[in-house]
């Protein structure tokens, strides 16, 4: 029957397959193969779920031997050996060296689950209902997380009002980099005629990914931390997409030297593209009663085996260091080859292995995406009106493939902007 089966029987809500109408059969490293034998370079990386590439051998071998031993797969939140090993490694190799002291909550296995747990916890701890998020935020599709997400189409689909108990604060870049976001928030809390109440928490993605690759400055993040301390507001960092070394440090907030109160992780924390999420919380915030927040698929042990192997790769292969080296390659490449092609109002932004080319025009960006696809590069758009081409290769991508992918972008932009 072929691809028509999807059109006939799969819900209309399917999305990515419309941009890239190929049927995938194989993937290794940064290469996809479709059913017709065509090869594509992957610069999308499962929206950040495949930081270690497709089917990385180190993780695959651990998964295969775990399956062969009939290791426990589903155990709800009963104690299980893979989880013990994961917690132990996470504690000694990830948290301790960074002087971080968090407890780990295992929510349902997706990013939006990690966010929902964080919101509920922050509200319970502070007994305040409001959460502040920033314009451009993307935190997931379930109602609580969707209320924080700003994208108009996704919000509209909720079918209910999302405006209760969430306030969007203009990010500095929202107003041409000039807006004094912290000053504005100060005023909202200080002035008894602002109409605003003190929130339970402020949530931030240190680099807005879906929002169009906007990197919050170190200064801003530090000022935000101070603001939260001053007003006793919890700071939540959404590391779902920018975490797991993509920014050049394991946690993206490390570059600013700040410590959030709650940290949400998913996507690449699952190592192999398997569903997994964790919500980290400062010890004193551990106020849920047993079973007060639960779910059937918390901490699938197979995902945890992969997650542990990914952490081992991170430490043994110094993946954050690898990212910093590749960051230089990408930065220099974009400066030298792509910037000269762009019009004055277009922009290049990014950090680590997350870069955006802002075309300011969604139609142009889509034309570039289509050209890239013709030339066998899978790459996504983000930002206002989908006007930002989002460069997000696997962190372990070979240099040759990285350059090949970047060359395809250059050629595509040349053809579209000629
Ligand atoms: C920053 C961020 N938070 C949360 C989510 C939601 O994750 P999920 O799609 O796994 O629910 C995403 C998904 O793209 C994300 O990028």
XYZ file of C-alpha atoms and ligand atoms in Angstrom:
434
model
C 0.000 0.000 0.000
C 2.942 2.325 0.599
C 2.822 5.841 1.957
C -0.873 6.297 1.102
C -1.698 4.254 4.188
C -0.592 7.169 6.351
C -2.814 9.588 4.492
C -5.734 7.208 4.675
C -5.468 6.131 8.302
C -3.105 8.349 10.283
C -4.582 11.449 11.863
C -4.307 14.705 10.039
C -2.278 16.061 12.944
C 0.890 14.395 11.617
C 3.382 17.142 10.875
C 7.031 16.460 10.076
C 6.155 13.914 7.376
C 4.627 16.745 5.389
C 7.932 18.612 5.196
C 9.881 15.454 4.515
C 7.514 12.973 2.815
C 9.942 10.037 2.848
C 9.526 6.670 4.525
C 12.437 5.897 6.808
C 13.917 2.458 7.198
C 17.426 2.914 8.593
C 19.468 5.380 10.583
C 23.039 5.401 11.791
C 24.985 8.300 13.243
C 23.836 11.359 11.294
C 22.482 9.499 8.281
C 18.930 8.435 7.536
C 18.007 6.053 4.729
C 14.560 5.958 3.176
C 12.701 3.038 1.665
C 14.010 3.924 -1.806
C 17.616 3.794 -0.644
C 18.174 7.576 -0.554
C 20.509 8.887 2.146
C 19.855 12.087 4.091
C 22.071 14.001 6.490
C 20.237 14.682 9.742
C 20.571 18.242 11.078
C 17.371 17.993 13.116
C 18.401 15.293 15.511
C 14.939 14.184 16.598
C 14.304 17.739 17.871
C 17.176 17.259 20.289
C 16.431 13.671 21.318
C 19.399 12.238 19.419
C 22.399 14.178 20.674
C 24.513 11.010 20.348
C 23.255 10.289 16.818
C 21.143 7.384 15.608
C 21.851 3.940 17.039
C 25.167 4.787 18.748
C 27.117 1.527 19.178
C 28.082 2.103 22.811
C 24.452 2.476 23.926
C 23.123 -0.145 21.514
C 25.367 -2.863 22.945
C 24.222 -2.105 26.492
C 20.579 -2.280 25.378
C 21.016 -5.549 23.503
C 22.749 -7.298 26.384
C 20.158 -5.987 28.848
C 17.359 -7.390 26.660
C 19.173 -10.683 26.246
C 19.428 -11.047 30.013
C 15.668 -10.496 30.366
C 16.318 -7.489 32.553
C 13.250 -5.874 34.069
C 11.645 -3.425 31.606
C 8.526 -2.180 33.323
C 8.518 -1.773 37.057
C 6.439 1.368 37.707
C 8.454 3.103 40.399
C 9.495 -0.018 42.247
C 13.191 -0.190 43.012
C 15.127 -1.646 40.071
C 18.824 -2.158 39.390
C 19.167 0.043 36.268
C 17.562 2.927 38.151
C 19.908 2.418 41.096
C 22.909 2.529 38.757
C 21.556 5.578 36.923
C 20.922 7.542 40.115
C 24.320 6.612 41.484
C 26.191 7.655 38.298
C 24.143 10.817 37.876
C 24.898 11.772 41.451
C 28.647 11.057 41.429
C 29.588 11.984 37.845
C 27.124 14.709 36.889
C 25.770 16.450 40.003
C 28.643 16.235 42.525
C 31.393 17.576 40.228
C 29.127 20.571 39.596
C 28.344 20.963 43.297
C 24.648 20.409 42.604
C 22.416 18.772 45.157
C 19.117 17.680 43.607
C 16.671 14.895 44.225
C 15.322 13.202 41.115
C 11.634 12.882 40.345
C 10.825 10.409 37.547
C 7.731 11.744 35.773
C 6.090 10.296 32.655
C 8.642 9.884 29.856
C 8.215 13.084 27.841
C 9.385 16.654 28.155
C 5.919 17.952 28.804
C 5.576 15.467 31.692
C 8.768 16.839 33.252
C 7.335 20.357 32.971
C 3.942 19.415 34.432
C 5.660 17.872 37.456
C 7.736 21.035 37.940
C 4.698 23.337 37.747
C 2.652 21.278 40.144
C 5.531 21.066 42.579
C 6.299 24.805 42.446
C 2.643 25.634 43.080
C 2.438 23.186 45.946
C 5.647 24.397 47.602
C 4.839 28.089 47.401
C 1.049 27.859 47.631
C 0.962 30.422 44.811
C -0.873 29.665 41.558
C 0.908 31.828 38.983
C 3.870 30.890 36.814
C 5.759 33.424 34.713
C 7.227 32.400 31.381
C 8.853 34.428 28.627
C 7.585 35.436 25.215
C 8.888 32.898 22.708
C 8.653 30.080 25.256
C 8.005 26.483 24.261
C 7.509 23.993 27.066
C 5.195 21.297 25.709
C 1.681 20.427 24.600
C -0.204 19.208 27.689
C -2.445 21.882 29.184
C -0.136 23.108 31.948
C 2.923 23.246 29.710
C 0.873 24.536 26.769
C -0.247 27.478 28.869
C 3.444 28.460 29.035
C 4.035 27.855 25.322
C 3.537 30.963 23.202
C 3.044 29.635 19.679
C -0.396 30.782 18.546
C -1.506 27.723 16.569
C -0.619 25.295 19.358
C -2.413 27.471 21.934
C -5.531 27.747 19.837
C -5.793 23.971 19.605
C -6.184 23.741 23.395
C -9.882 24.518 23.128
C -9.897 26.052 26.594
C -8.527 29.259 28.019
C -4.837 28.981 28.806
C -4.617 32.366 30.407
C -5.320 31.375 33.979
C -2.295 31.403 36.255
C 0.316 31.982 33.577
C 1.828 35.333 32.657
C 4.164 35.935 29.714
C 6.911 38.436 30.316
C 8.606 40.065 27.289
C 12.064 38.538 26.851
C 14.870 41.061 26.187
C 15.127 40.000 22.518
C 11.366 40.335 22.034
C 11.754 44.092 21.763
C 14.887 44.319 19.604
C 17.219 43.427 22.459
C 16.391 46.677 24.237
C 13.779 45.614 26.705
C 14.670 45.750 30.397
C 12.929 42.521 31.340
C 14.229 42.374 34.896
C 13.299 46.032 35.552
C 9.828 45.344 34.191
C 9.356 42.339 36.487
C 10.590 44.402 39.452
C 7.991 47.039 38.672
C 5.234 44.434 38.390
C 5.963 43.171 41.882
C 6.761 46.481 43.533
C 3.847 48.546 42.282
C 0.606 47.634 44.053
C -1.266 48.936 41.031
C 0.382 46.586 38.533
C -2.404 44.017 38.790
C 0.133 41.196 39.032
C 0.705 38.739 41.835
C 3.958 37.181 42.892
C 4.365 33.916 40.949
C 5.311 30.513 42.323
C 8.041 30.198 39.729
C 9.619 31.639 36.631
C 10.441 29.155 33.916
C 13.152 29.679 31.328
C 14.894 27.810 28.558
C 18.385 29.388 28.617
C 18.402 29.181 24.832
C 14.943 29.358 23.342
C 15.044 26.578 20.801
C 11.580 26.382 19.277
C 11.378 30.115 19.939
C 14.019 30.695 17.251
C 17.460 30.125 18.841
C 17.552 33.063 21.212
C 20.452 32.796 23.644
C 19.748 34.537 26.959
C 22.946 36.273 28.088
C 24.885 35.081 31.126
C 24.217 38.458 32.735
C 20.496 38.099 32.178
C 20.447 34.610 33.680
C 22.394 35.817 36.714
C 20.077 38.799 37.156
C 17.094 36.499 36.857
C 18.506 34.214 39.555
C 19.043 37.247 41.844
C 15.537 38.499 41.126
C 14.070 35.104 42.051
C 16.171 34.975 45.230
C 15.133 38.481 46.237
C 11.435 37.723 45.842
C 11.538 34.068 46.929
C 10.324 32.854 43.562
C 11.424 29.437 42.310
C 13.521 29.319 39.148
C 12.772 26.446 36.768
C 15.155 25.669 33.907
C 13.747 23.740 30.980
C 16.691 21.686 29.743
C 14.533 19.405 27.631
C 16.052 20.487 24.309
C 19.127 22.565 25.110
C 20.371 20.289 27.911
C 22.601 17.190 27.707
C 25.667 19.069 26.439
C 24.123 20.748 23.387
C 25.117 24.222 24.592
C 28.695 23.142 25.399
C 28.095 22.293 29.072
C 26.040 19.362 30.338
C 23.418 21.693 31.840
C 22.932 24.810 29.758
C 22.682 27.020 32.861
C 26.260 26.171 33.870
C 27.672 28.878 31.599
C 26.026 31.526 33.805
C 27.103 29.873 37.051
C 23.525 29.784 38.300
C 21.678 27.014 40.119
C 17.972 26.646 39.306
C 15.570 25.323 41.940
C 13.971 22.849 39.527
C 15.387 21.418 36.305
C 13.377 19.593 33.631
C 15.090 17.115 31.320
C 13.894 14.773 28.596
C 14.801 14.038 24.946
C 18.562 13.263 24.964
C 18.629 12.252 28.623
C 17.116 9.034 27.164
C 20.341 8.571 25.176
C 19.052 6.488 22.300
C 15.852 8.277 21.375
C 13.962 6.234 23.931
C 11.304 8.055 25.979
C 12.612 9.223 29.331
C 12.349 12.319 31.503
C 13.513 13.531 34.884
C 12.649 16.543 37.004
C 15.407 17.610 39.387
C 14.447 19.480 42.527
C 16.305 21.022 45.386
C 16.087 18.790 48.422
C 13.904 21.199 50.415
C 11.300 21.214 47.623
C 10.575 17.502 47.941
C 7.045 17.981 49.276
C 4.943 15.609 47.203
C 3.301 12.911 49.279
C 3.991 9.331 48.109
C 2.020 8.754 44.900
C 0.693 12.314 44.813
C 2.075 12.723 41.291
C 2.381 9.454 39.401
C 1.985 7.694 36.049
C 2.394 4.213 34.596
C 5.417 4.871 32.409
C 7.774 6.591 34.776
C 11.326 5.431 34.385
C 11.102 2.638 31.806
C 14.147 0.569 32.717
C 15.233 0.112 29.099
C 15.349 3.889 28.685
C 17.274 4.103 31.924
C 19.874 1.618 30.666
C 20.306 3.848 27.610
C 20.331 6.986 29.752
C 23.139 5.647 31.926
C 25.184 4.620 28.879
C 24.704 8.139 27.442
C 25.980 9.686 30.670
C 28.998 7.384 30.524
C 29.659 8.551 26.952
C 29.289 12.160 28.083
C 31.903 11.754 30.791
C 34.335 9.344 29.097
C 34.314 11.033 25.710
C 34.045 14.571 27.117
C 31.057 15.373 24.929
C 30.743 18.948 26.229
C 34.383 19.523 25.153
C 33.596 17.976 21.782
C 30.688 20.405 21.385
C 32.888 23.406 22.145
C 35.325 22.350 19.409
C 32.539 21.881 16.881
C 30.932 25.146 17.960
C 34.032 26.937 16.674
C 33.835 25.122 13.344
C 30.162 26.024 12.876
C 30.612 29.612 14.035
C 33.519 30.227 11.671
C 31.739 28.500 8.818
C 28.566 30.574 9.243
C 30.552 33.830 9.531
C 32.663 33.105 6.475
C 30.195 31.442 4.136
C 26.627 32.268 5.090
C 26.709 35.743 6.596
C 27.898 37.346 3.329
C 24.853 35.845 1.563
C 22.299 37.335 3.969
C 20.437 40.631 3.715
C 21.140 43.278 6.343
C 18.197 42.531 8.600
C 18.883 38.788 8.681
C 20.753 37.343 11.610
C 22.859 34.379 12.702
C 22.607 33.342 16.375
C 23.574 30.388 18.457
C 25.729 28.553 20.926
C 27.313 25.113 21.111
C 25.672 22.993 18.416
C 22.455 24.927 18.215
C 22.408 27.682 15.593
C 19.751 29.672 13.827
C 19.670 31.673 10.618
C 16.911 34.247 10.944
C 15.480 35.137 7.541
C 12.774 37.392 9.033
C 10.442 35.889 6.425
C 8.850 32.480 6.936
C 8.315 31.934 3.210
C 11.984 32.431 2.448
C 12.990 30.160 5.316
C 10.639 27.474 4.027
C 12.107 27.765 0.539
C 15.574 27.233 1.993
C 14.316 24.223 3.962
C 12.787 22.741 0.798
C 16.018 23.265 -1.149
C 17.980 21.602 1.661
C 15.606 18.649 1.526
C 16.040 18.383 -2.265
C 19.774 18.207 -1.605
C 19.183 15.529 1.052
C 19.565 17.462 4.265
C 16.910 17.209 6.989
C 16.721 20.533 8.810
C 13.878 22.276 10.678
C 12.489 25.788 11.147
C 11.709 27.602 14.376
C 10.824 31.050 15.711
C 8.223 33.663 14.852
C 6.460 32.712 11.609
C 8.893 29.800 11.276
C 11.444 32.233 9.903
C 14.553 30.719 11.491
C 16.478 27.809 9.955
C 17.562 25.707 12.910
C 20.931 23.965 12.672
C 20.992 21.191 15.232
C 23.224 18.275 14.286
C 24.131 15.362 16.557
C 26.874 16.322 18.991
C 28.969 13.395 17.775
C 28.605 14.181 14.055
C 31.744 13.564 11.991
C 33.408 16.807 10.881
C 33.145 15.835 7.224
C 29.371 15.346 7.443
C 28.994 18.539 9.442
C 30.695 20.519 6.689
C 28.762 18.654 4.000
C 25.493 19.631 5.703
C 26.603 23.243 6.070
C 27.610 23.302 2.389
C 24.104 22.181 1.467
C 22.680 25.088 3.487
C 25.028 27.518 1.730
C 24.056 26.235 -1.706
C 20.367 26.323 -0.823
C 20.510 29.899 0.463
C 22.415 30.974 -2.658
C 19.706 29.478 -4.872
C 16.833 30.989 -2.890
C 18.285 34.481 -2.366
C 19.847 34.814 -5.838
C 12.191 23.191 25.560
C 11.165 22.130 25.457
N 10.427 21.830 26.530
C 9.499 20.870 26.498
C 9.239 20.176 25.338
C 8.184 19.109 25.313
O 8.763 17.866 25.158
P 7.877 16.645 24.613
O 7.610 16.907 23.173
O 8.755 15.436 24.825
O 6.665 16.595 25.460
C 9.980 20.458 24.187
C 9.721 19.747 22.915
O 10.176 20.102 21.866
C 10.971 21.462 24.253
O 11.706 21.780 23.191
